[in-house]
Amino acid sequence: MNIGQASDASGVSAKMIRYYEEIGLIRPMGRTGNNYRVYGEEEVHVLRFIRRARSLGFSLEETETLLKLWQDQSRESAAVKDVATAHIADLERRIAEMQGMVKTLKHLAHCCGGDQRPNCPILDDLAGDAPAPAPRKTKQPA
Amino acid sequence: MNIGQASDASGVSAKMIRYYEEIGLIRPMGRTGNNYRVYGEEEVHVLRFIRRARSLGFSLEETETLLKLWQDQSRESAAVKDVATAHIADLERRIAEMQGMVKTLKHLAHCCGGDQRPNCPILDDLAGDAPAPAPRKTKQPA
DNA sequence: TCTTGACCTTCCCATGATGGGAAGGTCCAC
DNA sequence: GTGGACCTTCCCATCATGGGAAGGTCAAGA
């Protein structure tokens, strides 16, 4: 199986497969005489594993840890759960951060007329107590 | 006011102030004879505006748009609201995506013993129906 | 006056994960 | 034997930010 077929079979782009090899996430593959990488079913399984981990938001570093745990028959499931739990906490922290933004923005947008008049509480919030600056371009047109 | 003082006053790092100037988000500042940038109160207000916009998750591109609207006395508040509304939608999309990950991960973590035994539904999920690969290193130790 | 340390300047590099594309080699089907 | 679809490596871009080097400047204190 060439890299294109492994890509189709795993859903990981050929570009990424080469990158994962470069950073040591997957082993360097064997080559045929023409210097093409050769893949088998097992490599495709590994790539699918990586894709699934990425789709759940795990970083490549976390994915590498999970991959090693998967390949370690004597792993303790606690180690896997720790990685997942930490990731959940990180996701929840980021979600809360964004929800805070949304809450503020929705309030401001609600208070904004959204019409042809210039008065705008959104800009007022961003400006703080600063006076509107003198009209000028921040970027000169070419 | 030198860049360090403008940084302290605005909460934007000197590094970022120079970068914002480089990409045209803020005007190139005047220089003193020793080639130091000079800032006034108005520039600090602009930097605070940028910082506030960034803290609400607006991209630098969106921030530039908002900055121009702020400086345009004849703006229509609808234009500002449009930017905010689109950003809210983007945040909500990303939040929903992450919430989906959290939901899946919490379910898997809940089902995982998290003990010293190797059996792990989290890895089972990541692996799909693939057999556990033969134990091997993905990265050779030095 | 000289030194020291805290500034400032520009320039280059790194992040994380991915894509785009060029230049060149290979293989297969017609 | 030729064209097109592959493959290879290499470089660059993203987005916003930080780190750090090498060198210039300034102010305060001995």
Coordinates of C-alpha atoms (C1' of nucleotides) in Angstrom, one line a residue:
Chain A
M1 CA 0.0 0.0 0.0
N2 CA 1.3 3.4 -1.0
I3 CA 0.9 6.5 1.0
G4 CA -2.1 7.7 -1.0
Q5 CA -3.9 4.4 -0.4
A6 CA -3.0 4.5 3.3
S7 CA -4.4 8.1 3.4
D8 CA -7.6 7.0 1.8
A9 CA -7.9 4.0 4.1
S10 CA -7.2 6.0 7.3
G11 CA -8.6 9.5 6.6
V12 CA -5.3 11.1 7.3
S13 CA -3.8 13.2 4.5
A14 CA -0.5 12.0 3.0
K15 CA 1.0 15.3 4.1
M16 CA 0.1 14.5 7.7
I17 CA 1.3 10.9 7.5
R18 CA 4.7 12.2 6.4
Y19 CA 4.7 14.8 9.1
Y20 CA 3.8 12.2 11.8
E21 CA 6.7 10.1 10.7
E22 CA 9.0 13.2 10.7
I23 CA 8.1 14.0 14.3
G24 CA 8.4 10.4 15.4
L25 CA 4.7 9.8 16.2
I26 CA 4.8 6.8 13.8
R27 CA 7.7 4.7 12.8
P28 CA 9.5 5.5 9.6
M29 CA 8.0 3.2 7.1
G30 CA 9.8 0.7 4.9
R31 CA 10.5 1.8 1.4
T32 CA 10.2 0.0 -1.9
G33 CA 13.1 0.2 -4.4
N34 CA 11.6 3.4 -5.8
N35 CA 11.8 5.1 -2.4
Y36 CA 8.0 4.9 -2.0
R37 CA 6.8 4.4 1.6
V38 CA 4.9 1.0 2.1
Y39 CA 2.0 0.6 4.5
G40 CA 0.1 -2.4 5.8
E41 CA -3.2 -2.8 7.7
E42 CA -1.5 -2.3 11.0
E43 CA -0.2 1.1 10.0
V44 CA -3.6 2.1 8.8
H45 CA -5.0 1.1 12.2
V46 CA -2.5 3.3 13.9
L47 CA -3.3 6.2 11.7
R48 CA -7.0 5.8 12.4
F49 CA -6.3 5.7 16.1
I50 CA -4.4 9.0 15.7
R51 CA -7.2 10.5 13.6
R52 CA -9.8 9.6 16.2
A53 CA -7.7 11.0 19.1
R54 CA -7.3 14.2 17.2
S55 CA -11.0 14.4 16.5
L56 CA -11.5 14.3 20.3
G57 CA -9.2 17.3 20.6
F58 CA -6.1 15.5 22.0
S59 CA -2.9 17.2 21.0
L60 CA -0.3 15.2 19.1
E61 CA 1.7 15.0 22.3
E62 CA -1.2 13.5 24.2
T63 CA -2.0 11.3 21.2
E64 CA 1.5 9.9 21.3
T65 CA 1.0 9.1 25.0
L66 CA -2.2 7.3 24.2
L67 CA -0.7 5.5 21.3
K68 CA 2.1 4.2 23.6
L69 CA -0.4 3.1 26.2
W70 CA -2.5 1.3 23.5
Q71 CA 0.6 -0.6 22.4
D72 CA 1.6 -1.4 26.0
Q73 CA -0.3 -4.5 27.0
S74 CA 0.7 -4.0 30.6
R75 CA -0.6 -0.5 30.9
E76 CA -2.8 0.5 33.8
S77 CA -6.1 2.0 32.7
A78 CA -5.6 4.7 35.3
A79 CA -2.9 6.2 33.1
V80 CA -5.2 6.4 30.2
K81 CA -8.0 7.8 32.3
D82 CA -5.6 10.5 33.7
V83 CA -4.8 11.7 30.2
A84 CA -8.5 11.8 29.3
T85 CA -9.4 13.6 32.5
A86 CA -6.8 16.2 32.1
H87 CA -8.0 16.8 28.6
I88 CA -11.6 17.1 29.7
A89 CA -10.6 19.7 32.3
D90 CA -8.7 21.7 29.6
L91 CA -11.6 21.6 27.3
E92 CA -14.0 22.7 30.0
R93 CA -11.7 25.6 30.9
R94 CA -11.6 26.7 27.3
I95 CA -15.3 26.3 27.0
A96 CA -16.0 28.4 30.1
E97 CA -13.6 31.1 28.8
M98 CA -15.5 31.2 25.5
Q99 CA -18.8 31.2 27.2
G100 CA -17.8 34.2 29.1
M101 CA -17.0 36.0 25.9
V102 CA -20.3 35.0 24.4
K103 CA -22.2 36.2 27.5
T104 CA -20.5 39.6 27.3
L105 CA -20.9 39.9 23.6
K106 CA -24.5 38.9 23.6
H107 CA -25.3 41.5 26.2
L108 CA -23.5 44.1 24.2
A109 CA -25.1 43.1 21.0
H110 CA -28.5 43.1 22.6
C111 CA -27.9 46.7 23.7
C112 CA -26.8 47.8 20.3
G113 CA -29.4 49.2 18.0
G114 CA -27.8 47.6 14.9
D115 CA -29.2 50.4 12.7
Q116 CA -27.8 53.3 10.7
R117 CA -27.0 55.4 13.7
P118 CA -23.4 55.6 14.9
N119 CA -24.1 55.2 18.6
C120 CA -22.8 51.7 19.7
P121 CA -22.5 50.2 23.1
I122 CA -20.2 47.5 21.7
L123 CA -17.6 50.1 20.7
D124 CA -18.2 51.9 24.0
D125 CA -17.3 48.7 25.9
L126 CA -14.2 48.2 23.9
A127 CA -13.1 51.8 24.3
G128 CA -13.6 51.8 28.0
D129 CA -13.7 55.4 29.2
A130 CA -11.5 56.5 26.3
P131 CA -12.8 59.3 24.1
A132 CA -13.3 58.4 20.4
P133 CA -10.0 59.0 18.7
A134 CA -9.6 61.6 16.0
P135 CA -10.7 60.1 12.7
R136 CA -7.7 58.7 10.9
K137 CA -6.7 55.6 9.0
T138 CA -4.8 52.9 10.8
K139 CA -3.5 51.7 7.5
Q140 CA -2.7 53.9 4.5
P141 CA -4.3 52.6 1.3
A142 CA -1.7 51.9 -1.4
Chain B
M1 CA 6.2 57.9 26.7
N2 CA 8.5 55.1 25.6
I3 CA 7.2 51.7 24.4
G4 CA 7.8 50.2 27.9
Q5 CA 5.6 52.8 29.5
A6 CA 2.9 52.4 26.8
S7 CA 3.1 48.7 27.4
D8 CA 2.5 49.1 31.2
A9 CA -0.2 51.6 30.6
S10 CA -2.1 49.5 28.1
G11 CA -1.4 46.0 29.2
V12 CA -0.1 45.1 25.7
S13 CA 3.5 43.8 25.6
A14 CA 6.2 45.9 23.9
K15 CA 6.7 42.9 21.6
M16 CA 3.1 43.0 20.5
I17 CA 3.0 46.8 20.1
R18 CA 5.8 46.6 17.6
Y19 CA 4.1 43.7 15.9
Y20 CA 0.8 45.6 15.6
E21 CA 2.7 48.5 14.0
E22 CA 4.5 46.1 11.6
I23 CA 1.2 44.6 10.3
G24 CA -0.4 48.0 10.1
L25 CA -3.0 47.6 12.9
I26 CA -1.6 50.8 14.5
R27 CA 0.1 53.6 12.8
P28 CA 3.9 53.8 12.9
M29 CA 4.8 55.9 15.8
G30 CA 7.0 59.0 15.8
R31 CA 10.5 58.5 16.9
T32 CA 12.8 60.6 19.1
G33 CA 16.3 61.4 18.0
N34 CA 17.6 58.2 19.5
N35 CA 15.1 56.2 17.3
Y36 CA 12.9 55.3 20.3
R37 CA 9.1 55.2 19.6
V38 CA 7.1 57.8 21.3
Y39 CA 3.5 57.3 22.6
G40 CA 0.8 59.5 23.9
E41 CA -2.5 59.0 25.7
E42 CA -4.4 58.4 22.5
E43 CA -2.1 55.6 21.4
V44 CA -2.6 54.0 24.8
H45 CA -6.3 54.2 24.4
V46 CA -6.0 52.4 21.0
L47 CA -3.9 49.7 22.5
R48 CA -6.4 49.2 25.3
F49 CA -9.1 48.9 22.7
I50 CA -7.2 46.2 20.9
R51 CA -6.5 44.4 24.2
R52 CA -10.1 44.4 25.1
A53 CA -11.2 43.2 21.7
R54 CA -8.6 40.4 21.8
S55 CA -9.8 39.4 25.3
L56 CA -13.3 39.0 23.8
G57 CA -11.8 36.6 21.3
F58 CA -11.9 38.8 18.2
S59 CA -9.1 38.1 15.7
L60 CA -6.6 40.8 14.8
E61 CA -8.4 41.2 11.5
E62 CA -11.8 41.6 13.2
T63 CA -10.1 44.0 15.7
E64 CA -8.8 46.1 12.9
T65 CA -12.4 46.3 11.5
L66 CA -13.7 47.3 14.9
L67 CA -10.9 49.9 15.3
K68 CA -11.8 51.5 12.0
L69 CA -15.5 51.6 12.9
W70 CA -14.6 53.2 16.3
Q71 CA -12.6 55.8 14.5
D72 CA -15.3 56.5 12.0
Q73 CA -17.8 58.9 13.4
S74 CA -20.2 58.2 10.6
R75 CA -20.3 54.5 11.1
E76 CA -23.6 52.6 11.3
S77 CA -23.9 50.6 14.5
A78 CA -25.3 47.8 12.3
A79 CA -21.8 47.2 10.9
V80 CA -20.4 46.8 14.4
K81 CA -23.2 44.5 15.4
D82 CA -22.6 42.4 12.4
V83 CA -19.0 41.8 13.3
A84 CA -20.0 40.9 16.9
T85 CA -22.8 38.6 15.8
A86 CA -20.6 36.7 13.4
H87 CA -18.0 36.3 16.1
I88 CA -20.7 35.1 18.6
A89 CA -21.8 32.5 16.0
D90 CA -18.2 31.4 15.6
L91 CA -17.6 31.1 19.3
E92 CA -20.8 29.1 19.7
R93 CA -19.8 26.8 16.9
R94 CA -16.5 26.1 18.6
I95 CA -18.1 25.7 22.0
A96 CA -20.5 23.1 20.6
E97 CA -17.7 21.2 19.0
M98 CA -15.7 21.1 22.2
Q99 CA -18.8 20.2 24.2
G100 CA -19.3 17.2 21.9
M101 CA -15.8 16.1 22.6
V102 CA -16.3 16.5 26.4
K103 CA -19.6 14.5 26.2
T104 CA -17.9 11.6 24.5
L105 CA -14.8 11.8 26.7
K106 CA -16.8 11.9 29.9
H107 CA -18.8 8.9 28.8
L108 CA -15.6 7.0 28.0
A109 CA -13.9 8.1 31.2
H110 CA -16.9 7.1 33.2
C111 CA -16.8 3.6 31.7
C112 CA -13.0 3.3 32.4
G113 CA -12.0 1.6 35.6
G114 CA -9.0 3.9 36.0
D115 CA -7.2 1.2 38.0
Q116 CA -4.2 -1.0 37.6
R117 CA -5.8 -3.2 35.1
P118 CA -5.1 -2.8 31.3
N119 CA -8.7 -3.1 30.1
C120 CA -9.7 0.4 28.9
P121 CA -12.8 1.5 27.0
I122 CA -11.1 4.8 26.1
L123 CA -8.4 3.0 24.1
D124 CA -11.1 0.7 22.7
D125 CA -12.9 3.7 21.3
L126 CA -9.8 5.2 19.8
A127 CA -8.8 1.9 18.3
G128 CA -12.2 1.3 16.7
D129 CA -12.4 -2.4 15.8
A130 CA -8.6 -2.6 15.3
P131 CA -6.7 -5.2 17.2
A132 CA -4.1 -3.9 19.6
P133 CA -0.9 -3.6 17.6
A134 CA 2.2 -5.6 18.4
P135 CA 4.1 -3.9 21.2
R136 CA 6.7 -1.6 19.8
K137 CA 8.1 1.8 20.3
T138 CA 6.9 4.6 18.1
K139 CA 10.0 6.5 18.9
Q140 CA 13.4 5.0 19.5
P141 CA 15.0 6.3 22.7
A142 CA 18.4 8.0 22.1
Chain C
dT1 C1' 34.0 60.7 34.2
dC2 C1' 33.1 56.0 34.1
dT3 C1' 30.4 52.1 34.9
dT4 C1' 26.3 49.6 35.4
dG5 C1' 21.9 48.3 34.5
dA6 C1' 17.7 49.2 32.4
dC7 C1' 16.0 50.5 28.7
dC8 C1' 15.5 50.7 23.4
dT9 C1' 16.4 48.9 18.4
dT10 C1' 16.2 45.2 14.6
dC11 C1' 16.5 40.5 13.3
dC12 C1' 15.8 35.6 13.5
dC13 C1' 13.6 31.6 15.4
dA14 C1' 9.9 28.8 17.8
dT15 C1' 5.3 27.4 18.8
dG16 C1' 0.9 23.6 16.7
dA17 C1' -1.1 21.3 13.2
dT18 C1' -2.0 21.8 8.7
dG19 C1' -2.1 23.1 3.8
dG20 C1' 0.0 24.8 -0.7
dG21 C1' 3.0 24.3 -4.1
dA22 C1' 7.5 23.7 -6.7
dA23 C1' 10.9 20.6 -8.7
dG24 C1' 11.9 16.3 -9.9
dG25 C1' 11.5 11.0 -10.0
dT26 C1' 8.4 6.7 -11.0
dC27 C1' 5.0 3.8 -12.7
dC28 C1' 1.1 2.1 -15.3
dA29 C1' -2.1 2.0 -19.0
dC30 C1' -2.9 3.0 -23.5
Chain D
dG1 C1' 6.7 6.1 -25.7
dT2 C1' 3.9 9.2 -23.7
dG3 C1' 0.6 11.3 -20.6
dG4 C1' -1.2 11.5 -16.3
dA5 C1' -1.3 10.1 -11.7
dC6 C1' 1.4 9.0 -8.4
dC7 C1' 5.5 9.5 -5.3
dT8 C1' 9.7 12.1 -3.2
dT9 C1' 11.9 16.3 -0.6
dC10 C1' 12.0 21.1 0.4
dC11 C1' 10.3 25.6 1.4
dC12 C1' 6.7 28.7 2.7
dA13 C1' 2.2 30.3 5.0
dT14 C1' -1.0 30.3 8.6
dC15 C1' -2.2 32.9 13.7
dA16 C1' -0.7 35.5 17.7
dT17 C1' 2.8 35.4 20.7
dG18 C1' 7.2 34.8 23.1
dG19 C1' 12.4 34.1 23.4
dG20 C1' 16.6 35.7 22.7
dA21 C1' 20.8 37.7 20.5
dA22 C1' 23.5 41.7 19.1
dG23 C1' 24.0 46.2 19.5
dG24 C1' 22.7 51.3 20.6
dT25 C1' 21.1 54.7 24.4
dC26 C1' 20.3 56.8 28.6
dA27 C1' 20.3 57.9 33.5
dA28 C1' 21.9 57.4 38.1
dG29 C1' 25.4 56.7 41.3
dA30 C1' 30.5 56.1 42.7

